[in-house]
Short mmCIF file of C-alpha atoms and ligand atoms in Angstrom, two decimals:
data_model
loop_
_atom_site.label_atom_id
_atom_site.label_comp_id
_atom_site.label_asym_id
_atom_site.label_seq_id
_atom_site.Cartn_x
_atom_site.Cartn_y
_atom_site.Cartn_z
CA MET A 1 -56.63 -17.13 -157.70
CA LEU A 2 -53.51 -17.81 -155.79
CA SER A 3 -53.00 -18.71 -152.12
CA GLU A 4 -51.50 -16.25 -150.02
CA LYS A 5 -48.72 -18.40 -148.99
CA ILE A 6 -47.72 -18.88 -153.26
CA GLN A 7 -48.22 -15.33 -153.46
CA SER A 8 -46.11 -14.35 -151.00
CA LYS A 9 -43.27 -16.68 -152.32
CA PHE A 10 -43.53 -15.63 -155.77
CA THR A 11 -43.27 -12.11 -154.35
CA MET A 12 -40.07 -13.05 -152.47
CA SER A 13 -38.06 -14.79 -155.49
CA SER A 14 -38.70 -12.21 -157.75
CA LYS A 15 -36.72 -10.00 -155.58
CA LEU A 16 -34.08 -12.66 -155.74
CA THR A 17 -34.29 -12.90 -159.58
CA GLU A 18 -33.80 -8.91 -160.22
CA THR A 19 -30.83 -7.89 -161.71
CA LEU A 20 -28.22 -5.16 -160.52
CA GLN A 21 -26.44 -2.75 -162.00
CA LEU A 22 -23.22 -1.74 -160.51
CA PRO A 23 -21.48 1.64 -160.39
CA CYS A 24 -18.69 0.65 -163.09
CA GLY A 25 -21.99 -0.20 -165.42
CA ALA A 26 -21.51 -4.09 -165.05
CA THR A 27 -24.70 -6.16 -164.74
CA LEU A 28 -25.25 -8.99 -162.24
CA LYS A 29 -27.95 -11.18 -163.53
CA ASN A 30 -29.57 -11.86 -159.83
CA ARG A 31 -28.91 -11.14 -156.21
CA LEU A 32 -27.33 -14.17 -155.14
CA GLY A 33 -23.33 -13.94 -154.80
CA LYS A 34 -20.99 -16.92 -153.65
CA SER A 35 -18.91 -15.48 -150.89
CA ALA A 36 -15.30 -16.49 -150.81
CA MET A 37 -14.27 -20.07 -149.55
CA SER A 38 -10.61 -20.94 -149.61
CA GLU A 39 -10.25 -24.02 -151.70
CA ASN A 40 -6.94 -25.10 -150.74
CA MET A 41 -6.49 -26.90 -153.92
CA GLY A 42 -3.55 -24.91 -155.67
CA SER A 43 -0.68 -27.39 -157.31
CA ARG A 44 2.74 -26.83 -156.84
CA GLY A 45 4.15 -23.76 -157.94
CA TYR A 46 0.81 -21.78 -156.49
CA THR A 47 -1.24 -22.35 -159.64
CA SER A 48 -4.77 -23.38 -160.33
CA ASN A 49 -5.83 -26.56 -162.21
CA GLU A 50 -8.76 -28.03 -163.56
CA LYS A 51 -10.11 -28.97 -159.91
CA PHE A 52 -10.84 -25.12 -159.90
CA ASN A 53 -12.48 -25.55 -163.33
CA ARG A 54 -14.79 -28.48 -162.45
CA LEU A 55 -15.84 -26.73 -158.99
CA TYR A 56 -16.65 -23.37 -160.56
CA THR A 57 -18.45 -24.80 -163.72
CA ARG A 58 -20.46 -26.60 -161.18
CA TRP A 59 -21.45 -23.44 -159.08
CA ALA A 60 -21.71 -21.16 -162.43
CA GLU A 61 -24.54 -24.01 -163.72
CA GLY A 62 -26.46 -23.39 -160.02
CA GLY A 63 -27.61 -20.53 -161.21
CA ILE A 64 -25.79 -18.03 -158.91
CA GLY A 65 -25.38 -14.34 -160.02
CA LEU A 66 -21.71 -13.73 -158.43
CA LEU A 67 -18.90 -16.21 -157.84
CA ILE A 68 -16.37 -14.71 -155.80
CA THR A 69 -13.07 -17.08 -155.56
CA GLY A 70 -11.43 -18.41 -152.67
CA ASN A 71 -8.70 -16.08 -151.33
CA VAL A 72 -5.70 -15.67 -153.96
CA MET A 73 -2.68 -14.31 -152.19
CA VAL A 74 -0.37 -11.55 -153.95
CA ASP A 75 3.14 -13.04 -152.46
CA ARG A 76 4.63 -16.57 -152.17
CA PHE A 77 6.04 -15.62 -149.26
CA ALA A 78 2.81 -14.86 -147.50
CA LEU A 79 0.17 -17.49 -147.64
CA GLY A 80 -2.77 -17.96 -145.49
CA GLU A 81 -2.95 -21.79 -146.01
CA ALA A 82 -1.31 -24.46 -147.52
CA HIS A 83 -2.16 -24.81 -151.39
CA ASN A 84 -3.12 -21.24 -151.69
CA VAL A 85 -3.11 -19.96 -155.67
CA VAL A 86 -0.54 -16.86 -155.74
CA ILE A 87 -0.96 -14.39 -158.64
CA GLU A 88 2.44 -12.57 -158.69
CA GLN A 89 5.23 -11.65 -161.34
CA GLY A 90 7.20 -14.91 -162.08
CA ILE A 91 4.61 -17.01 -161.55
CA GLN A 92 2.97 -18.19 -164.78
CA ASP A 93 -0.71 -19.80 -164.49
CA ALA A 94 -1.96 -21.06 -167.99
CA ASN A 95 -5.08 -22.18 -166.03
CA LEU A 96 -6.22 -18.63 -165.08
CA PRO A 97 -8.34 -18.25 -168.43
CA LEU A 98 -9.72 -21.82 -167.71
CA TRP A 99 -10.99 -21.07 -164.50
CA ALA A 100 -12.24 -17.52 -165.54
CA ALA A 101 -14.27 -19.47 -168.62
CA ALA A 102 -15.57 -21.94 -166.25
CA GLY A 103 -17.11 -19.59 -163.83
CA LYS A 104 -18.73 -17.09 -166.65
CA LYS A 105 -20.80 -20.02 -167.54
CA GLU A 106 -24.45 -19.12 -167.72
CA GLY A 107 -23.69 -15.52 -167.62
CA THR A 108 -22.15 -15.46 -164.30
CA HIS A 109 -19.92 -12.76 -162.81
CA ILE A 110 -16.56 -14.21 -161.54
CA TRP A 111 -14.62 -12.17 -159.14
CA VAL A 112 -11.11 -13.21 -157.55
CA GLN A 113 -10.55 -12.17 -154.18
CA LEU A 114 -7.05 -10.70 -153.46
CA ASN A 115 -5.30 -11.27 -150.11
CA HIS A 116 -2.38 -10.68 -147.95
CA PRO A 117 -2.59 -12.48 -144.60
CA GLY A 118 -0.07 -10.44 -142.85
CA LYS A 119 0.23 -11.85 -139.55
CA GLN A 120 -2.19 -14.56 -140.04
CA SER A 121 0.22 -16.52 -142.05
CA PRO A 122 0.92 -19.84 -139.65
CA LYS A 123 3.86 -20.86 -138.35
CA PHE A 124 4.20 -23.61 -140.70
CA LEU A 125 3.94 -21.47 -143.63
CA SER A 126 5.79 -18.10 -142.31
CA LYS A 127 8.76 -18.24 -139.97
CA GLU A 128 8.61 -14.36 -139.60
CA PRO A 129 5.00 -13.09 -141.15
CA VAL A 130 4.98 -9.14 -141.91
CA ALA A 131 2.19 -7.00 -140.33
CA PRO A 132 1.63 -3.11 -139.57
CA SER A 133 3.19 -3.34 -136.42
CA ALA A 134 5.39 -6.14 -134.44
CA ILE A 135 2.35 -7.27 -132.13
CA PRO A 136 1.71 -10.87 -131.85
CA LEU A 137 -1.74 -12.45 -132.13
CA LYS A 138 -3.03 -13.38 -128.53
CA LYS A 139 -3.03 -16.77 -126.65
CA PRO A 140 -3.82 -19.52 -127.77
CA LEU A 141 -3.11 -18.59 -131.47
CA ASP A 142 0.46 -17.42 -130.52
CA ARG A 143 0.96 -21.02 -130.33
CA LEU A 144 0.03 -21.29 -133.98
CA PHE A 145 1.41 -17.60 -135.58
CA ASN A 146 4.78 -16.51 -135.12
CA THR A 147 5.12 -12.94 -134.08
CA PRO A 148 5.37 -10.59 -137.06
CA ARG A 149 7.68 -8.09 -137.95
CA ALA A 150 6.50 -4.63 -138.68
CA LEU A 151 6.52 -3.64 -142.53
CA SER A 152 8.90 -0.74 -143.63
CA GLU A 153 7.37 1.91 -145.96
CA GLU A 154 9.16 0.23 -148.82
CA GLU A 155 7.40 -3.36 -148.21
CA ILE A 156 4.14 -1.62 -148.03
CA LEU A 157 4.35 0.15 -151.16
CA ASP A 158 5.52 -3.32 -152.76
CA ILE A 159 2.32 -5.18 -151.20
CA ILE A 160 0.07 -1.99 -152.34
CA ALA A 161 1.91 -2.51 -156.25
CA ARG A 162 0.97 -6.37 -156.04
CA PHE A 163 -2.74 -6.00 -155.49
CA GLY A 164 -2.37 -3.86 -158.56
CA TYR A 165 -0.60 -6.24 -160.52
CA ALA A 166 -2.87 -9.20 -159.51
CA ALA A 167 -5.94 -7.67 -160.42
CA LYS A 168 -4.38 -6.78 -164.11
CA VAL A 169 -3.65 -10.38 -164.33
CA CYS A 170 -7.08 -11.18 -163.29
CA LYS A 171 -8.44 -8.96 -165.77
CA GLU A 172 -6.36 -10.23 -168.61
CA SER A 173 -7.13 -13.94 -167.75
CA GLY A 174 -11.03 -13.15 -168.37
CA PHE A 175 -12.04 -12.84 -164.77
CA THR A 176 -15.11 -10.11 -164.58
CA GLY A 177 -13.86 -8.39 -161.35
CA VAL A 178 -11.61 -8.44 -158.31
CA GLN A 179 -12.47 -8.34 -154.47
CA ILE A 180 -10.05 -6.78 -151.95
CA HIS A 181 -10.39 -9.14 -148.82
CA GLY A 182 -10.63 -6.35 -146.18
CA ALA A 183 -12.13 -8.34 -143.75
CA HIS A 184 -11.48 -11.31 -140.98
CA GLY A 185 -8.09 -9.78 -139.48
CA TYR A 186 -6.03 -10.20 -142.25
CA LEU A 187 -3.36 -7.78 -143.92
CA VAL A 188 -5.72 -4.97 -144.53
CA SER A 189 -8.08 -5.18 -141.46
CA GLN A 190 -4.89 -5.32 -139.44
CA PHE A 191 -3.75 -1.87 -140.88
CA LEU A 192 -7.53 -0.57 -139.78
CA SER A 193 -7.38 -1.66 -136.34
CA PRO A 194 -6.05 0.09 -133.82
CA THR A 195 -4.92 -2.85 -131.54
CA HIS A 196 -2.62 -4.00 -134.51
CA ASN A 197 -1.80 -1.02 -136.05
CA GLN A 198 0.25 0.69 -133.62
CA ARG A 199 2.36 2.88 -136.01
CA GLU A 200 3.35 6.22 -135.74
CA ASP A 201 4.01 7.15 -139.14
CA ARG A 202 1.33 8.01 -142.03
CA TRP A 203 0.09 4.86 -142.14
CA GLY A 204 -1.06 4.35 -138.45
CA GLY A 205 -2.57 6.51 -135.74
CA SER A 206 -5.71 8.11 -136.79
CA LEU A 207 -8.32 6.23 -138.59
CA GLU A 208 -7.39 8.60 -141.62
CA ASN A 209 -4.08 7.02 -141.37
CA ARG A 210 -5.29 3.53 -140.76
CA MET A 211 -7.33 3.27 -143.86
CA ARG A 212 -4.70 4.87 -146.07
CA PHE A 213 -3.53 1.38 -146.86
CA VAL A 214 -7.01 0.19 -148.18
CA LYS A 215 -7.27 3.41 -149.99
CA GLU A 216 -3.95 2.79 -151.63
CA VAL A 217 -4.83 -0.89 -152.47
CA TYR A 218 -8.08 0.14 -154.12
CA LEU A 219 -6.46 3.13 -156.24
CA ALA A 220 -3.38 0.83 -157.42
CA ILE A 221 -5.88 -1.40 -158.71
CA LEU A 222 -8.04 1.04 -160.24
CA ARG A 223 -5.35 2.28 -162.04
CA GLU A 224 -4.55 -1.17 -163.65
CA VAL A 225 -7.84 -2.10 -164.63
CA GLY A 226 -9.83 1.26 -165.06
CA ASP A 227 -13.20 2.39 -163.91
CA SER A 228 -15.42 -0.02 -165.97
CA PHE A 229 -14.08 -3.41 -164.40
CA PRO A 230 -15.77 -4.41 -161.08
CA VAL A 231 -13.73 -3.78 -157.89
CA GLY A 232 -15.17 -4.78 -154.61
CA ILE A 233 -14.32 -4.95 -150.77
CA LYS A 234 -14.84 -7.69 -148.29
CA LEU A 235 -15.17 -5.68 -144.75
CA ASN A 236 -15.66 -6.18 -141.40
CA SER A 237 -18.58 -4.56 -139.54
CA ALA A 238 -16.52 -4.73 -136.58
CA ASP A 239 -13.43 -7.00 -135.09
CA PHE A 240 -15.75 -8.01 -132.28
CA GLN A 241 -12.40 -7.37 -129.95
CA LYS A 242 -12.06 -4.67 -127.07
CA GLY A 243 -10.29 -1.74 -128.37
CA GLY A 244 -10.26 -3.09 -132.04
CA PHE A 245 -11.94 -2.01 -135.09
CA THR A 246 -15.15 -0.31 -134.21
CA GLN A 247 -18.65 -0.07 -136.19
CA GLU A 248 -18.12 3.35 -135.93
CA ASP A 249 -14.53 3.30 -137.64
CA SER A 250 -16.03 0.50 -139.89
CA MET A 251 -18.98 2.75 -141.09
CA GLU A 252 -16.14 5.81 -141.82
CA VAL A 253 -14.15 3.57 -143.53
CA VAL A 254 -17.44 2.03 -145.88
CA LYS A 255 -18.21 5.80 -146.44
CA HIS A 256 -15.01 6.72 -147.79
CA LEU A 257 -14.61 3.56 -149.87
CA SER A 258 -18.10 4.40 -151.15
CA ASP A 259 -17.43 8.02 -151.85
CA LEU A 260 -14.45 6.56 -154.31
CA GLY A 261 -16.60 4.53 -156.38
CA MET A 262 -16.66 0.79 -154.85
CA ASP A 263 -18.65 -1.48 -156.88
CA LEU A 264 -19.85 -3.96 -154.13
CA ILE A 265 -19.20 -3.75 -150.27
CA GLU A 266 -19.68 -6.98 -148.87
CA ILE A 267 -20.20 -6.91 -144.99
CA SER A 268 -18.79 -9.53 -142.63
CA GLY A 269 -17.03 -9.33 -139.23
CA GLY A 270 -14.48 -11.14 -137.00
CA THR A 271 -11.15 -12.18 -137.26
CA TYR A 272 -9.09 -15.62 -136.16
CA GLU A 273 -8.87 -14.27 -132.85
CA SER A 274 -12.90 -13.94 -132.50
CA PRO A 275 -14.39 -15.90 -135.44
CA ALA A 276 -17.65 -13.95 -135.92
CA MET A 277 -17.86 -14.28 -139.48
CA MET A 278 -18.85 -18.08 -138.79
CA GLY A 279 -21.62 -16.98 -136.29
CA ALA A 280 -19.47 -17.00 -133.09
CA ALA A 281 -20.92 -14.11 -131.66
CA GLN A 282 -24.61 -14.73 -132.40
CA LYS A 283 -27.66 -13.37 -130.19
CA GLU A 284 -31.01 -14.43 -130.06
CA SER A 285 -32.25 -11.67 -131.81
CA THR A 286 -29.45 -12.56 -134.81
CA LYS A 287 -30.62 -16.14 -134.88
CA THR A 288 -34.49 -15.12 -135.62
CA ARG A 289 -33.20 -12.78 -138.26
CA GLU A 290 -30.70 -15.22 -139.98
CA ALA A 291 -28.17 -12.98 -141.00
CA TYR A 292 -25.39 -12.30 -138.77
CA PHE A 293 -24.72 -8.45 -139.22
CA LEU A 294 -27.95 -7.28 -140.72
CA THR A 295 -28.68 -4.44 -138.06
CA TYR A 296 -25.15 -3.09 -138.87
CA CYS A 297 -25.74 -3.13 -142.66
CA GLU A 298 -29.01 -1.44 -142.29
CA GLU A 299 -26.80 1.53 -140.64
CA VAL A 300 -24.60 1.30 -143.36
CA ARG A 301 -27.33 1.73 -146.12
CA LYS A 302 -28.47 4.92 -144.48
CA LEU A 303 -24.75 6.52 -145.20
CA VAL A 304 -23.78 5.27 -148.70
CA LYS A 305 -25.00 4.64 -152.22
CA SER A 306 -22.36 1.69 -153.08
CA PRO A 307 -24.15 -1.42 -153.58
CA LEU A 308 -24.07 -3.85 -150.51
CA MET A 309 -23.42 -7.76 -149.97
CA LEU A 310 -24.44 -8.76 -146.69
CA THR A 311 -22.61 -12.41 -145.58
CA GLY A 312 -23.03 -14.78 -142.91
CA GLY A 313 -25.93 -16.90 -141.61
CA PHE A 314 -28.26 -16.78 -144.79
CA ARG A 315 -30.21 -20.08 -144.61
CA SER A 316 -33.65 -19.49 -145.98
CA ALA A 317 -35.39 -17.91 -149.06
CA GLU A 318 -37.76 -15.71 -146.44
CA GLY A 319 -34.37 -14.72 -144.37
CA MET A 320 -32.85 -13.66 -147.86
CA ASN A 321 -36.00 -11.42 -149.15
CA ALA A 322 -36.76 -9.91 -145.90
CA ALA A 323 -32.90 -8.77 -145.91
CA LEU A 324 -33.28 -7.49 -149.71
CA ALA A 325 -36.79 -6.24 -149.31
CA SER A 326 -35.92 -3.94 -146.22
CA GLY A 327 -33.52 -2.45 -148.58
CA ALA A 328 -30.70 -2.91 -146.46
CA CYS A 329 -28.48 -4.90 -148.72
CA ASP A 330 -28.47 -5.38 -152.58
CA VAL A 331 -27.04 -8.78 -152.61
CA ILE A 332 -27.40 -11.82 -150.65
CA GLY A 333 -24.12 -13.69 -149.71
CA ILE A 334 -23.83 -17.27 -149.44
CA ALA A 335 -20.66 -19.82 -148.36
CA ARG A 336 -21.38 -22.80 -146.69
CA SER A 337 -24.49 -23.74 -148.19
CA LEU A 338 -22.97 -23.56 -151.67
CA ALA A 339 -19.77 -26.18 -150.50
CA ILE A 340 -23.06 -28.75 -150.35
CA HIS A 341 -25.84 -27.64 -152.51
CA PRO A 342 -24.32 -25.96 -155.74
CA ASP A 343 -27.57 -25.59 -157.28
CA PHE A 344 -29.06 -23.73 -154.45
CA PRO A 345 -29.34 -20.51 -156.43
CA ASN A 346 -31.65 -22.21 -159.06
CA GLN A 347 -33.82 -23.86 -156.51
CA LEU A 348 -34.07 -20.47 -154.63
CA LEU A 349 -34.80 -18.70 -157.44
CA SER A 350 -37.66 -21.29 -159.28
CA GLY A 351 -39.14 -21.13 -155.74
CA ALA A 352 -38.38 -25.43 -155.65
CA SER A 353 -36.47 -25.02 -152.23
CA ASP A 354 -36.39 -22.27 -149.86
CA LYS A 355 -34.14 -23.85 -147.08
CA SER A 356 -30.38 -24.85 -146.94
CA GLN A 357 -29.13 -27.88 -145.17
CA VAL A 358 -26.31 -26.17 -143.28
CA LYS A 359 -26.52 -27.60 -140.05
CA PRO A 360 -24.04 -27.26 -136.75
CA LEU A 361 -21.34 -29.51 -137.04
CA THR A 362 -19.90 -31.67 -134.53
CA THR A 363 -17.44 -35.17 -134.27
CA GLY A 364 -19.46 -36.45 -130.66
CA TRP A 365 -16.73 -35.62 -128.75
CA LYS A 366 -16.46 -32.13 -126.98
CA PHE A 367 -12.54 -32.14 -127.02
CA LEU A 368 -12.29 -32.53 -130.63
CA ASP A 369 -14.70 -30.28 -131.75
CA LYS A 370 -12.83 -27.40 -129.68
CA THR A 371 -9.46 -28.60 -131.25
CA PHE A 372 -10.48 -28.42 -134.70
CA PRO A 373 -11.66 -26.06 -137.32
CA LEU A 374 -14.44 -28.27 -138.14
CA GLU A 375 -16.46 -25.83 -140.15
CA ILE A 376 -13.54 -25.31 -142.35
CA ILE A 377 -12.40 -28.44 -142.48
CA TRP A 378 -16.04 -30.12 -143.58
CA TYR A 379 -16.98 -27.48 -145.76
CA THR A 380 -13.22 -27.34 -147.64
CA ASP A 381 -13.74 -31.53 -147.93
CA GLN A 382 -16.85 -30.77 -150.15
CA LEU A 383 -15.33 -28.40 -152.00
CA HIS A 384 -12.74 -31.05 -152.86
CA LEU A 385 -15.32 -33.29 -153.96
CA MET A 386 -16.96 -31.33 -156.28
CA GLY A 387 -13.27 -30.40 -157.53
CA GLU A 388 -12.80 -34.25 -158.59
CA GLY A 389 -15.98 -34.20 -160.09
CA LYS A 390 -17.90 -35.86 -157.56
CA GLU A 391 -21.32 -34.77 -155.62
CA PRO A 392 -20.69 -33.35 -152.19
CA ASN A 393 -21.32 -35.87 -149.35
CA LEU A 394 -23.77 -34.52 -146.74
CA LYS A 395 -23.67 -37.83 -144.84
CA LYS A 396 -19.68 -37.79 -144.49
CA SER A 397 -18.82 -37.43 -140.74
CA ALA A 398 -16.96 -34.53 -139.50
CA LEU A 399 -14.32 -36.69 -138.16
CA GLY A 400 -14.57 -38.45 -141.58
CA SER A 401 -13.33 -35.09 -143.08
CA VAL A 402 -10.63 -34.32 -140.29
CA TRP A 403 -8.98 -37.74 -141.56
CA THR A 404 -9.32 -36.95 -145.33
CA MET A 405 -7.89 -33.43 -145.00
CA VAL A 406 -4.92 -34.71 -142.58
CA TYR A 407 -4.30 -37.12 -145.48
CA LYS A 408 -4.55 -34.79 -148.28
CA LEU A 409 -3.07 -31.63 -146.84
CA GLY A 410 -0.89 -32.72 -144.07
CA LYS A 411 -1.28 -32.22 -140.33
CA ASN A 412 -0.96 -28.56 -140.59
CA ALA A 413 -4.17 -28.21 -142.85
CA ILE A 414 -6.14 -28.52 -139.75
CA LYS A 415 -4.86 -26.65 -136.94
CA LYS A 416 -7.17 -24.34 -135.79
CA VAL A 417 -7.59 -20.94 -137.50
CA ARG A 418 -9.77 -18.46 -139.26
C1 FMN H 501 -14.28 -23.57 -145.92
C2 FMN H 501 -14.52 -22.15 -145.96
C3 FMN H 501 -13.49 -21.41 -146.59
C4 FMN H 501 -13.32 -19.69 -146.59
N1 FMN H 501 -12.80 -19.02 -146.80
C5 FMN H 501 -12.75 -17.96 -147.02
C6 FMN H 501 -11.92 -16.81 -147.94
O1 FMN H 501 -11.11 -17.45 -148.64
N2 FMN H 501 -12.08 -15.37 -147.89
C7 FMN H 501 -12.88 -14.96 -147.22
O2 FMN H 501 -13.45 -13.87 -147.10
N3 FMN H 501 -13.96 -15.78 -146.58
C8 FMN H 501 -13.87 -17.04 -146.63
N4 FMN H 501 -14.81 -17.64 -145.72
C9 FMN H 501 -15.80 -16.98 -144.97
C10 FMN H 501 -16.78 -17.19 -145.77
O3 FMN H 501 -17.24 -16.29 -147.07
C11 FMN H 501 -18.05 -16.74 -144.87
O4 FMN H 501 -17.80 -14.88 -144.73
C12 FMN H 501 -18.66 -17.36 -143.91
O5 FMN H 501 -18.82 -18.99 -143.98
C13 FMN H 501 -20.53 -17.08 -143.63
O6 FMN H 501 -21.31 -17.06 -144.60
P1 FMN H 501 -22.39 -18.52 -145.02
O7 FMN H 501 -22.77 -18.46 -143.18
O8 FMN H 501 -23.06 -18.38 -145.56
O9 FMN H 501 -21.61 -19.39 -144.37
C14 FMN H 501 -14.57 -19.11 -145.72
C15 FMN H 501 -15.50 -19.98 -145.12
C16 FMN H 501 -15.59 -21.19 -145.35
C17 FMN H 501 -16.30 -22.50 -144.63
#
C-alpha cells in the first residue's frame, strides 16, 4: 500500500501530465508552458541564429509541453531591447525553420510571441517611439524613454497588418502557434489602458474602443493563419496603476477574446512602471499560494471557456497542482525556473524534483540592486550560457552577470526596464 505522501505526489504529477486539447484542435502534451523570456540574442539584421536553436533544443528535451519564445518584434524601428529578432517584410531569416524545428523536438509546441513595444522602446533604440497618445512614461522612467508620438490611423492599420504578416511567416517557418503580447505595458496593453490611451477616435475612450486594437490584431492574424493554427494572447490581470487598466476591464477583454475563439489566454500583470509580473506587488496571501495572479484567474475561469495559462510565481509541484486541481487554470506558466533548470519539467512530471531553485537576487549592495534590473540581467545571462552550449551557472553572482551583459550587449542592456 502506498504511503499517503507518495499517493498524493502521484495524484499531483498525474495532473501535470494530462494532455490539453485547444479550441483549434491542436493538443499540448502536458500542462507545463514556458512563458516568454526575451533572449536578447538576435544577430545583426534582426535575425535568429544557432544560439536560439541550441537553447530551444535544451528546453524541448527538458519535457515542457509548450514553449513560448521571447518577444519577437514586428517592426525594426520599434524594438523593445537590443538584439531583438524582428519579423517583417524585407527581413529574410533563414534560421527561423531551424529554430522552429529545435523547439518541436519531443512533440513540444513552439509558439512565437509577437510584440510591438509602443512607448516602452528605450531612448537608445527609439528617438521618437509611438503610442496611442503622446503621454510619456512617468518618473523616473522618463529618463530612459522618450515621450512618444501619437499614432495616426494609417500607422495603426499598418501595425495590425504587421502582426498578421509576422504570424504568417511563423506558420510557414514551422512554428506551431503564435502568441500576441498583450501584457506588461507594451503597445497592445497601452491601447487597453485609459491612462495611456486618451484618443478621441474609434481607438480610444470606451473600453469597446480601447479593445478594438487587440481585436483587430487577432483578426488580422486569423486571416493569415486560418482557424486550425493556435493563436494565444498574454494579458494583464491589471496594470497595478491608479487610473490604469483595471481587473474589471481586463475581465471584459478576456471574455471578448474568448468568445472570438482564442486558443490560450495567459494571465500576467504589471508594466515597466509597476512590475507586478516579477512579483513586485506580492501580498502575504499570494506568497502562500505561489502564483501572483491566482485569485484573478479563479474569477476569469467563471466567465470564459478558453483554456487559461497562469504565469508568475510558480515554484513547486504542490503549488502548480493545486492551481490545476482547483480548475482556475489549464496550463502552468513558468519562466525563471527554466532559465536555470531546463530539465525542470521532466523532473516535475516524473516526481524526481518538486521545487524550483529560483531565489531572490542581490549584489550585496542595496544601491546596485535598486539601480539595475538584476532579475532580467542574471536570467538573460543564463539563457546566453545555454545558447552557447554551456550549462546554466547558478553560482554566478548577480554582479558577475551585470559585467557579462555590459560586455556582451553594451551598457544600454542594463538600464532598469521591464
Ligand atoms: C529574462 C526575462 C525575460 C523576459 N522576457 C519576457 C518577454 O519577452 N515577454 C513576456 O511576456 N514576458 C517576459 N518576461 C516575464 C516572464 O514571461 C514571466 O511573466 C515572469 O518572469 C514571471 O514568471 P516566473 O515567476 O515563472 O519567472 C521575462 C522574464 C525574464 C526573467
